[in-house]
Tab-separated table of C-alpha atoms in Angstrom:
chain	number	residue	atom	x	y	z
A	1	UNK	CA	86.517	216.450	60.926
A	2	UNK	CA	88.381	215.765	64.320
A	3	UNK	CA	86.679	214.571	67.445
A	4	UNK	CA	87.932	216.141	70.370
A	5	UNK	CA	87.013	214.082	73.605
A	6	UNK	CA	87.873	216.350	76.953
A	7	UNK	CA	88.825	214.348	80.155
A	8	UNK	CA	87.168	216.713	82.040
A	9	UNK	CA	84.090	219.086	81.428
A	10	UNK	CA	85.078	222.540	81.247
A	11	UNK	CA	82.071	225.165	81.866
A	12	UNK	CA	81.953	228.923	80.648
A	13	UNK	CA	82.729	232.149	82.600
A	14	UNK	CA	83.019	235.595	81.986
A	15	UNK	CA	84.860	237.169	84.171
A	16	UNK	CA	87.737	239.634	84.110
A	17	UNK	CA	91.166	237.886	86.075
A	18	UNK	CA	94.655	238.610	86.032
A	19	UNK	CA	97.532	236.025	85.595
A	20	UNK	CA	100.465	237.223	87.712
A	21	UNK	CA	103.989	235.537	86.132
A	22	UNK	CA	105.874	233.725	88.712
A	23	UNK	CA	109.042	234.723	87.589
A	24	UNK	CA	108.811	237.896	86.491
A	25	UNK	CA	106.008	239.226	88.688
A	26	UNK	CA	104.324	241.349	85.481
A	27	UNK	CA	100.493	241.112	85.928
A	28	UNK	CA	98.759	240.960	82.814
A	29	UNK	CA	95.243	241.564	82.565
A	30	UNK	CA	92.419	239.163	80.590
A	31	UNK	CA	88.880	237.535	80.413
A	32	UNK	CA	88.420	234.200	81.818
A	33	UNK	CA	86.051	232.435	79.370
A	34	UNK	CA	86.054	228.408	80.355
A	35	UNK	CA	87.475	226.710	84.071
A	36	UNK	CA	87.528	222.745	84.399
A	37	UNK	CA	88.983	221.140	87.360
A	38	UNK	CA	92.519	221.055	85.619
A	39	UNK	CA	92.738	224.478	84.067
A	40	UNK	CA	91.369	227.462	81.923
A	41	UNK	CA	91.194	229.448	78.915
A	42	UNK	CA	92.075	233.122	79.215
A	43	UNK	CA	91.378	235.867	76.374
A	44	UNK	CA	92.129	239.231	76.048
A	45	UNK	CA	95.825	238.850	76.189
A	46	UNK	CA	97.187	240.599	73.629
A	47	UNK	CA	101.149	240.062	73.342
A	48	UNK	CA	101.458	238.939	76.514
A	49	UNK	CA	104.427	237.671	76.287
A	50	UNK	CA	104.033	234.425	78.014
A	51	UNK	CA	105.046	230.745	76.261
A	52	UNK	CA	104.336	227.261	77.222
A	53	UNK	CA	105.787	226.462	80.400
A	54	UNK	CA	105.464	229.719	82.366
A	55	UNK	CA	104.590	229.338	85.863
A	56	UNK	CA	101.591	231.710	86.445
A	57	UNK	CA	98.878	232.162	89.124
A	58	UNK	CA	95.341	233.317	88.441
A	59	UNK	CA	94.244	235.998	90.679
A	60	UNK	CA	90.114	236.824	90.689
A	61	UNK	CA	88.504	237.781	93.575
A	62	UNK	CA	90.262	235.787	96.338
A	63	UNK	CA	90.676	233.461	94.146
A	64	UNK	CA	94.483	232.555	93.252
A	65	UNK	CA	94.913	229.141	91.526
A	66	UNK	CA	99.048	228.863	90.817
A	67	UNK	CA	99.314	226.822	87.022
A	68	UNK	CA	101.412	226.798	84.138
A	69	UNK	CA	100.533	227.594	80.720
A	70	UNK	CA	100.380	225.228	77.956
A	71	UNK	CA	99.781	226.910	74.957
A	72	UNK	CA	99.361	230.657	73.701
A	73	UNK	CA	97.929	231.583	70.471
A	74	UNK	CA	96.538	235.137	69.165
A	75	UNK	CA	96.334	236.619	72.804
A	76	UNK	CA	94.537	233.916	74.106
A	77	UNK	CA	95.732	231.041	76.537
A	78	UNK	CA	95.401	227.779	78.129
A	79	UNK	CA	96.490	227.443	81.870
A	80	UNK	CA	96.967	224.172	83.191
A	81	UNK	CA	96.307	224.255	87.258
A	82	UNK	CA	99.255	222.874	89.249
A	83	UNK	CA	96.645	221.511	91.461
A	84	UNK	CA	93.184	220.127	90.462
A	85	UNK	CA	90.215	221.464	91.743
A	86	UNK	CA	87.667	218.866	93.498
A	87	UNK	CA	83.684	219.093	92.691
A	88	UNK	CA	82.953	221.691	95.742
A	89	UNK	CA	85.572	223.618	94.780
A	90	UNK	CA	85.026	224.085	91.080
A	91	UNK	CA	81.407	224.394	92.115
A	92	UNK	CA	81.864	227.416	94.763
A	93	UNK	CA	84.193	229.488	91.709
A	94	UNK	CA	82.129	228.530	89.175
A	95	UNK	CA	79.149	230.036	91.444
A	96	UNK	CA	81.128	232.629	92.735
A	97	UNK	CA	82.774	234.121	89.105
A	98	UNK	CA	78.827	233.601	87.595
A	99	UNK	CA	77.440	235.800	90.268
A	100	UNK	CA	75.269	233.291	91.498
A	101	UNK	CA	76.378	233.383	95.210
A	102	UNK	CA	76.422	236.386	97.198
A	103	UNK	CA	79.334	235.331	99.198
A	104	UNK	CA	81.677	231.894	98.199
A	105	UNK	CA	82.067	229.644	100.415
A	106	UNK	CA	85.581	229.388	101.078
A	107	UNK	CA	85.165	226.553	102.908
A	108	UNK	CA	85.893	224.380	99.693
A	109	UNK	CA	89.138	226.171	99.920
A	110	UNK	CA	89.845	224.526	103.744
A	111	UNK	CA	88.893	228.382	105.067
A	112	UNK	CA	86.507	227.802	107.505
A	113	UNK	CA	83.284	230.546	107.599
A	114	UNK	CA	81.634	231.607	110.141
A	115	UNK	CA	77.905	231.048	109.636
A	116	UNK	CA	75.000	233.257	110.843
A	117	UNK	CA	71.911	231.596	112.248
A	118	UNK	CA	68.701	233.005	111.361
């Protein structure tokens, strides 16, 4: 049996995304099942033709994180963020792709919101 320890907690997600290639601009549709601070797991890729090393940005929902991928196996792949997220920002996606807020606040992404008093 091998023990896996993860630097960094990754938490699951369902939610359809699309990886956009850097270089070649193809946008390839998939699931996003797991997000950590550092990266993801995508599924549903088919033969995507994407290998380790490929610069690639996640697009969901206003959402576009720019990463690489490290590894690609049976239409699935990791994605390694170029930059990693802090707490409130993992916290507002991780809200935002469970459904959980009505409406993100962006402000973990340095956009400030306007905010209605009641």
């Amino acid at each position: 049996m091998i023990l896996t320890i993860r630097a960094h907690k990754r938490y699951s997600v369902r939610h359809v995304v699309e990886l956009l290639g850097a270089l070649d601009g193809n946008r390839r549709s998939g699931l996003m099942i797991e997000l950590s601070s550092e990266g993801c797991r995508i599924s549903g890729l088919g033969g995507c033709g994407l290998a380790p090393g490929d610069a690639v940005a996640v697009v969901c929902e206003g959402m576009e994180l720019a990463g690489r991928i490290c590894w690609v196996h049976s239409g699935i792949a990791g994605v390694r963020l170029d930059r990693p997220l802090t707490a409130r920002e993992l916290s507002a996606q991780l809200a935002s792709l469970r459904g959980e807020a009505s409406r993100p606040d962006t402000t973990a992404w340095g956009e400030p919101v306007a905010r209605r008093r009641a």
